[in-house]
Coordinates of C-alpha atoms and ligand atoms in Angstrom, one line a residue:
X15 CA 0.0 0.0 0.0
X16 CA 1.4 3.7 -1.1
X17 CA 2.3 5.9 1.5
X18 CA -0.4 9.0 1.5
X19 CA 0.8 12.3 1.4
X20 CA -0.3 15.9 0.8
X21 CA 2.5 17.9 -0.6
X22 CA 2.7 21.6 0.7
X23 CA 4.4 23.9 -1.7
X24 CA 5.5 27.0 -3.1
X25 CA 7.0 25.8 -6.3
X26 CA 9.6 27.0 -7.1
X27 CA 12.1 24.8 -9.5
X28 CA 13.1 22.5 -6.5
X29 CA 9.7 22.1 -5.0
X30 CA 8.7 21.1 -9.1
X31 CA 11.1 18.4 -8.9
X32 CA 10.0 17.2 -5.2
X33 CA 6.4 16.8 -6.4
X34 CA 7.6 15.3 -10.0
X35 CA 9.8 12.6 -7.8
X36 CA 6.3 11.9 -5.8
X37 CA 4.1 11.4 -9.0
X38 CA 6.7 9.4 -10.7
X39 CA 6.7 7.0 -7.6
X40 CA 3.1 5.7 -7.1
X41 CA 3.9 2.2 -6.0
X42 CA 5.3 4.0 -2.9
X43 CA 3.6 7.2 -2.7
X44 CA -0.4 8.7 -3.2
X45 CA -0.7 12.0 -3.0
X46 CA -4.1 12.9 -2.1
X47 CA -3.6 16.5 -3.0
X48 CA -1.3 19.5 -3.7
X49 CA -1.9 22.7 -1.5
X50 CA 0.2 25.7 -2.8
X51 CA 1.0 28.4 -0.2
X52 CA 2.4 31.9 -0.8
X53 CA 6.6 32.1 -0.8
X54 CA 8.9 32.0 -3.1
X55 CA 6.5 34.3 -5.4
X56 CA 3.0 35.2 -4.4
X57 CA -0.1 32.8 -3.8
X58 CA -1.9 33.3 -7.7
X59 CA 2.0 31.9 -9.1
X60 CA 2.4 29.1 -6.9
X61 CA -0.9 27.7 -7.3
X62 CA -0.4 27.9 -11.2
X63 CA 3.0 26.3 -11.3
X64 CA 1.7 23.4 -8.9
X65 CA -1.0 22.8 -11.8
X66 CA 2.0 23.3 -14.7
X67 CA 4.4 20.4 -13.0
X68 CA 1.3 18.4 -12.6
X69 CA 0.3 18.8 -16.0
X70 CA 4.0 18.2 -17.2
X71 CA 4.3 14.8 -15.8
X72 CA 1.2 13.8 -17.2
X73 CA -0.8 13.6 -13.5
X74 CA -3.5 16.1 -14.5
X75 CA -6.2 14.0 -11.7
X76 CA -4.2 15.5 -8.8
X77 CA -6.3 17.9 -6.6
X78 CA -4.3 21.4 -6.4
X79 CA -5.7 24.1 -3.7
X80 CA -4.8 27.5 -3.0
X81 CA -4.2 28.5 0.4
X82 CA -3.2 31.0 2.3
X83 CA -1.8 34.4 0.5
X84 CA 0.5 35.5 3.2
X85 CA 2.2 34.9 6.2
X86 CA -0.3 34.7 10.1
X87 CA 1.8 37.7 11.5
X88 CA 4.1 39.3 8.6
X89 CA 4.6 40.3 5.0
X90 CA 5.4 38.3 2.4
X91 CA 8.7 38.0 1.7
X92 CA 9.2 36.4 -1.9
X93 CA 12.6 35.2 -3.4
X94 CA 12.0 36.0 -7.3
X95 CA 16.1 36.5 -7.1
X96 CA 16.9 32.8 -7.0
X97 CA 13.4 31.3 -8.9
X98 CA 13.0 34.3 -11.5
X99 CA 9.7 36.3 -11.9
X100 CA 7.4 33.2 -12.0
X101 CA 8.9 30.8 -9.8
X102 CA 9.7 28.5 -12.6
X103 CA 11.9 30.3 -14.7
X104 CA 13.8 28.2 -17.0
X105 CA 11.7 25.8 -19.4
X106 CA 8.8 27.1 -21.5
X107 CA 5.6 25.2 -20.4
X108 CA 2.3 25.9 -21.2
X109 CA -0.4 27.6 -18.7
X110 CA -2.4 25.0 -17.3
X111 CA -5.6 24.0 -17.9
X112 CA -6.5 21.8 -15.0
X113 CA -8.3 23.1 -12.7
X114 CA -8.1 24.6 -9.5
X115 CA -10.3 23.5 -6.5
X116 CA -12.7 25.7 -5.0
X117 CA -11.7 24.6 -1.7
X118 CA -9.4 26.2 0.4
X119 CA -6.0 24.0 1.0
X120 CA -6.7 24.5 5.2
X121 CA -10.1 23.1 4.6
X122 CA -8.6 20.4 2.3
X123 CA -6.0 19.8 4.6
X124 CA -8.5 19.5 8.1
X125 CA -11.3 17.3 5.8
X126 CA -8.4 14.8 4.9
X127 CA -7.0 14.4 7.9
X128 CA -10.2 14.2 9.6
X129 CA -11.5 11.6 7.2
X130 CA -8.4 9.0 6.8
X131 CA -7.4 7.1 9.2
X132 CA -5.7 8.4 12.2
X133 CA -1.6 8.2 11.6
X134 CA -2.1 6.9 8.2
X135 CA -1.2 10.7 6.5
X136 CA 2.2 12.2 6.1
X137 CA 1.9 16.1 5.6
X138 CA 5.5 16.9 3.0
X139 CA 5.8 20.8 3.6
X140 CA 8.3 22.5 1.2
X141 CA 7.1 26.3 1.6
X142 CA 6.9 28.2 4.6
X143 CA 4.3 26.8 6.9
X144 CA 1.6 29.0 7.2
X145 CA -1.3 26.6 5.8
X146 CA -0.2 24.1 8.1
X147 CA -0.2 25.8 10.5
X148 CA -3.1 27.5 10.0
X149 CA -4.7 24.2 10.0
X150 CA -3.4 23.3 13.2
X151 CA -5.0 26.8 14.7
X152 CA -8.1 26.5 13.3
X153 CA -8.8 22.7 14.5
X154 CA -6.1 21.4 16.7
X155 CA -8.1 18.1 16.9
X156 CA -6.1 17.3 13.7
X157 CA -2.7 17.2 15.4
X158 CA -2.5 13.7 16.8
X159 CA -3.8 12.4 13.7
X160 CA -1.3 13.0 11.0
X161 CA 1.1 10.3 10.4
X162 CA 4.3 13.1 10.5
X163 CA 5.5 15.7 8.7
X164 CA 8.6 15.8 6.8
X165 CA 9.5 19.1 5.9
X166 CA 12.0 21.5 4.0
X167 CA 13.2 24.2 6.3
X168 CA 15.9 25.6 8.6
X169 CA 19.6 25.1 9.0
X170 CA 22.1 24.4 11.9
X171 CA 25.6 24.1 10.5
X172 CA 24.8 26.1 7.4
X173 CA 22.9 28.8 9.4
X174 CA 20.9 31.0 6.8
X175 CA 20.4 31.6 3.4
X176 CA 17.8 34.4 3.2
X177 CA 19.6 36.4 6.4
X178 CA 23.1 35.5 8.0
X179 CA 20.7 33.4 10.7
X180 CA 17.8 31.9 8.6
X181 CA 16.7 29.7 6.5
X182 CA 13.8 30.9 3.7
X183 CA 10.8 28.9 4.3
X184 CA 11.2 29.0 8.3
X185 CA 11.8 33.2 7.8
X186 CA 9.0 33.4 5.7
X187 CA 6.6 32.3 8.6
X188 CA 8.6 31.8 11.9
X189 CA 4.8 32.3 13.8
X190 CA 3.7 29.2 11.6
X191 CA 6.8 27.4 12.5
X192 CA 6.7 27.8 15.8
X193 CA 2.8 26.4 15.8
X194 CA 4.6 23.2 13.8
X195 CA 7.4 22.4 16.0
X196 CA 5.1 22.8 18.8
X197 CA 2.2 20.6 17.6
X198 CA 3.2 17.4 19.0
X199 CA 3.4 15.9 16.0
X200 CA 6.2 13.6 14.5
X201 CA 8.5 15.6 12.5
X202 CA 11.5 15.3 10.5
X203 CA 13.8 18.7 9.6
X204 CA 15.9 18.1 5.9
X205 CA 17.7 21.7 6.6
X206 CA 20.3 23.4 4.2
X207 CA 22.5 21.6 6.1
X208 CA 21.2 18.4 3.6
X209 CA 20.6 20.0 0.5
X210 CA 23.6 22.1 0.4
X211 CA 25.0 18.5 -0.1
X212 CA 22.4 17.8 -3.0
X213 CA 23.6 19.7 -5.9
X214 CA 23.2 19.4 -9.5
X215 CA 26.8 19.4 -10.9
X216 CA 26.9 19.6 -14.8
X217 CA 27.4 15.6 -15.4
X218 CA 23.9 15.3 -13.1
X219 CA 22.0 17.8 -15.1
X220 CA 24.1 16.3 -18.5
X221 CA 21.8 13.0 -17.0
X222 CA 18.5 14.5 -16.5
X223 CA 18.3 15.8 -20.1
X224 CA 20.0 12.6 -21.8
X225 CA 16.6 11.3 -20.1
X226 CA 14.9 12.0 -23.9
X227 CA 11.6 12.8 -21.9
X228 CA 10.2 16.0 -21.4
X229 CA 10.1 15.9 -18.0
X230 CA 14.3 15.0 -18.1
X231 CA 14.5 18.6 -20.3
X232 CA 12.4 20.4 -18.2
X233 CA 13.8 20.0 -15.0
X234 CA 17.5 20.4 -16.8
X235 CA 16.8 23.6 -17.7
X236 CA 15.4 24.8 -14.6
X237 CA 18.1 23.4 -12.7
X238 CA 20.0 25.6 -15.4
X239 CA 18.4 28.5 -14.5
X240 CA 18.1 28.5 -10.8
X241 CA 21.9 27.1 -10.2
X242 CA 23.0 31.2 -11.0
X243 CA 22.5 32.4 -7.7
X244 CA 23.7 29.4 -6.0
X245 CA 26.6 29.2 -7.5
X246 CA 27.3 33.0 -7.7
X247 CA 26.9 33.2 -3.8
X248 CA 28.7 30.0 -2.2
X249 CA 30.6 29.4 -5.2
X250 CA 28.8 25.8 -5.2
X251 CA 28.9 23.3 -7.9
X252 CA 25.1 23.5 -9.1
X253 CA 21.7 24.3 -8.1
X254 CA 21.3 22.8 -4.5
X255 CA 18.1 20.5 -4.6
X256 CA 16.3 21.7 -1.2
X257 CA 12.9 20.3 -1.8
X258 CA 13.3 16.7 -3.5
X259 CA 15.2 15.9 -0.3
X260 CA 12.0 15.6 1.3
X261 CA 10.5 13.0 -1.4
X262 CA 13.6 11.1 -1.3
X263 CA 13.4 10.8 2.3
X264 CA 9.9 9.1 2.2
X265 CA 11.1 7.0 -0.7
X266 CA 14.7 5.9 1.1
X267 CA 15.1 7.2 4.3
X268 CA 18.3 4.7 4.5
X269 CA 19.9 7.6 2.4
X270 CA 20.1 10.4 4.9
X271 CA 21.1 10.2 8.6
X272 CA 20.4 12.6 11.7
X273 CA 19.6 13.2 15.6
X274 CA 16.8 13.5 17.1
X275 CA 17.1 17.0 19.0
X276 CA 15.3 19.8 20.3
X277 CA 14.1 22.6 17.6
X278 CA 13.4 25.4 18.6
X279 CA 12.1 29.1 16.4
X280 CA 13.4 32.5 17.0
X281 CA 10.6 34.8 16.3
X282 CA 11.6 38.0 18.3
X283 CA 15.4 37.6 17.7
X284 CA 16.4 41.1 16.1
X285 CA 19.4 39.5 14.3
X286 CA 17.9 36.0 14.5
X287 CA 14.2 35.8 13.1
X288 CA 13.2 32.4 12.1
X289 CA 16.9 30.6 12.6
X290 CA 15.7 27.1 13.8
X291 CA 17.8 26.8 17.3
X292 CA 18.8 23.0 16.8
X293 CA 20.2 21.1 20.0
X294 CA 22.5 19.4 17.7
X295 CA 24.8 18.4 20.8
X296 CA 22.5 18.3 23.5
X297 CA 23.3 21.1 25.5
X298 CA 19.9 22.0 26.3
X299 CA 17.9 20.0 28.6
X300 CA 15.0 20.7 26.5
X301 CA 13.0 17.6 25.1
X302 CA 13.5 16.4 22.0
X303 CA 10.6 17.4 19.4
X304 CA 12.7 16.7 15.8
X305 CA 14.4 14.6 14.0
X306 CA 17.4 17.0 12.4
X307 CA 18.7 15.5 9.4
X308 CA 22.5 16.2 9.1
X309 CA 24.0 14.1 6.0
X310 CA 22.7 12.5 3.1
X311 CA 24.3 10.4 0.3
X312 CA 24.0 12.9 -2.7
X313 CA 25.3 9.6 -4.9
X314 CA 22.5 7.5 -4.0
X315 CA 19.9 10.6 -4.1
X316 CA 20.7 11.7 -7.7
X317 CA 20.5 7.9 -8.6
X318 CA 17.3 7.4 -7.3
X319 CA 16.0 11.0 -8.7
X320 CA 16.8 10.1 -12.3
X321 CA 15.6 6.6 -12.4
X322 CA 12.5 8.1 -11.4
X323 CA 12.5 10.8 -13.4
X324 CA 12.9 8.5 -16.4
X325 CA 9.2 6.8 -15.7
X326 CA 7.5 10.1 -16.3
Ligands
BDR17 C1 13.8 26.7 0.4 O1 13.4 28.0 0.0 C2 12.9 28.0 -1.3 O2 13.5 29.0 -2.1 C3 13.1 26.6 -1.9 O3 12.1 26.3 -2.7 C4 13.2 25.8 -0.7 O4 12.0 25.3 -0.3 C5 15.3 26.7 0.5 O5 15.7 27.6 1.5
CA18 CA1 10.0 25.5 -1.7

């Protein structure tokens, strides 16, 4: 029986590939829905590029909802300086036609969870975390009912990438964050500290296009696109691929390795907002609420990301 998820995004080049890793694995995964969330460009964009990745890999039955347009306490901060105007700079794809649900992605996301069994879904957040945690506000009844969350977000040893301290999707949102970590809930952390270790050098993005499909070309060219400020700011080999880390994780968690640690989120630091305070070493006394991924074998991930890649 495939795992069921509900993938929470902002796509976003690397949350495209994340949710084009999930589609192309159903004998593992189902996702029962896509809910987009305002981040790395606004709400109307990140709903549309969720429905052009689903139409690209051929998955056009997948429910896609809008959800929340901004941050619970904050402006929107947006990062069109690594993803380009619409998020998905790069490839030339058509606009969708699927269709958006009427539902809102908190109502899609409460109905779900209230529905399935208890424990039996695994909530994949690759944005900041304001729908989920708007979920968790509005009917905390949910929280000991998801299976887990494995998210995208925050940094230890790499510290920020958005300010010295933080990470972008926990900055975005550190009020929603802080409502996640403290939920109760099962979750596991792929930070920077992972993905800075997942890059697409050129022989992995030569792979990706000798693919032949148009999925392979597609997400060669927006690895192409979004590697520039990557490799213009850390000097780094290729476009880091943040948000697949978290499909790969459900699909071989053998891959990656970590601690299971206190998290906690600065949201009144005035240096510091939205660094994830990770009690890598235990120094803390407080309890552990995290699994903190630390390492993962990029070898095995880009393996396991183009044999999938190839099915679509
Ligand atoms: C995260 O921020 C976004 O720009 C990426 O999509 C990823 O989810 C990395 O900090
Ligand atoms: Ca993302």
């Amino acid at each position: 029986m495939p795992r069921k998820i509900i993938i929470d995004t902002d796509p976003g080049q690397d949350d495209a590939v994340a949710i084009l890793l999930a589609l192309a694995s159903p004998d593992e995964l189902q996702v029962l829905g896509i809910t987009a969330v305002a981040g790395n460009v606004p709400l109307a964009l990140t709903q549309k590029n969720a429905r052009i990745v689903c139409e690209l890999a051929g998955k056009v039955d997948v429910p896609i909802f809008a959800g929340c347009d901004r941050p619970l306490a904050r402006d929107l901060v947006t990062a069109e300086h690594v993803h380009g105007k619409t998020g998905l700079d790069g490839p030339t794809l058509p606009d969708p036609v699927m269709p958006l649900q009427e539902a809102h992605a908190v109502d899609f996301l409460i109905e779900t969870l209230k529905r399935e069994p208890a424990g039996s879904v695994t909530l994949c957040p690759l944005g900041p975390l304001t729908n989920i945690a708007t979920a968790l506000k509005s009917a905390p009844e949910i929280a000991p009912r998801i299976g887990g969350i494995v998210l995208m977000g925050g940094a230890y040893f790499q510290v920020g990438n958005i300010t010295p301290a933080a990470e972008f999707n926990i900055y975005v949102d550190p009020e929603a964050a802080e409502i996640v970590f403290k939920s109760g809930v099962p979750i596991t952390v792929i930070p920077l500290d992972v993905t800075h270790k997942a890059l697409v050098t050129r022989p992995r993005n030569d792979a990706f296009r000798a693919l032949g499909n148009r999925v392979g070309v597609a997400v060669a060219q927006m690895t192409d696109f979004f590697e520039r400020f990557d490799k213009a700011k850390y000097g780094s080999l290729g476009a880091p691929l943040h948000d697949p880390c978290v499909t790969a994780y459900l699909l071989r968690p053998d891959l990656f390795s970590g601690r299971h640690v206190n998290v906690e989120i600065e949201t009144e630091g005035r240096f510091t907002r939205g660094m994830t305070v990770a009690d890598w070493w235990g120094v803390s006394g407080r309890a552990p609420n995290a699994t903190f991924i630390g390492d993962v074998d990029a070898e095995g991930f880009f393996a396991l990301l183009t044999d999938r890649l190839a099915r679509l």
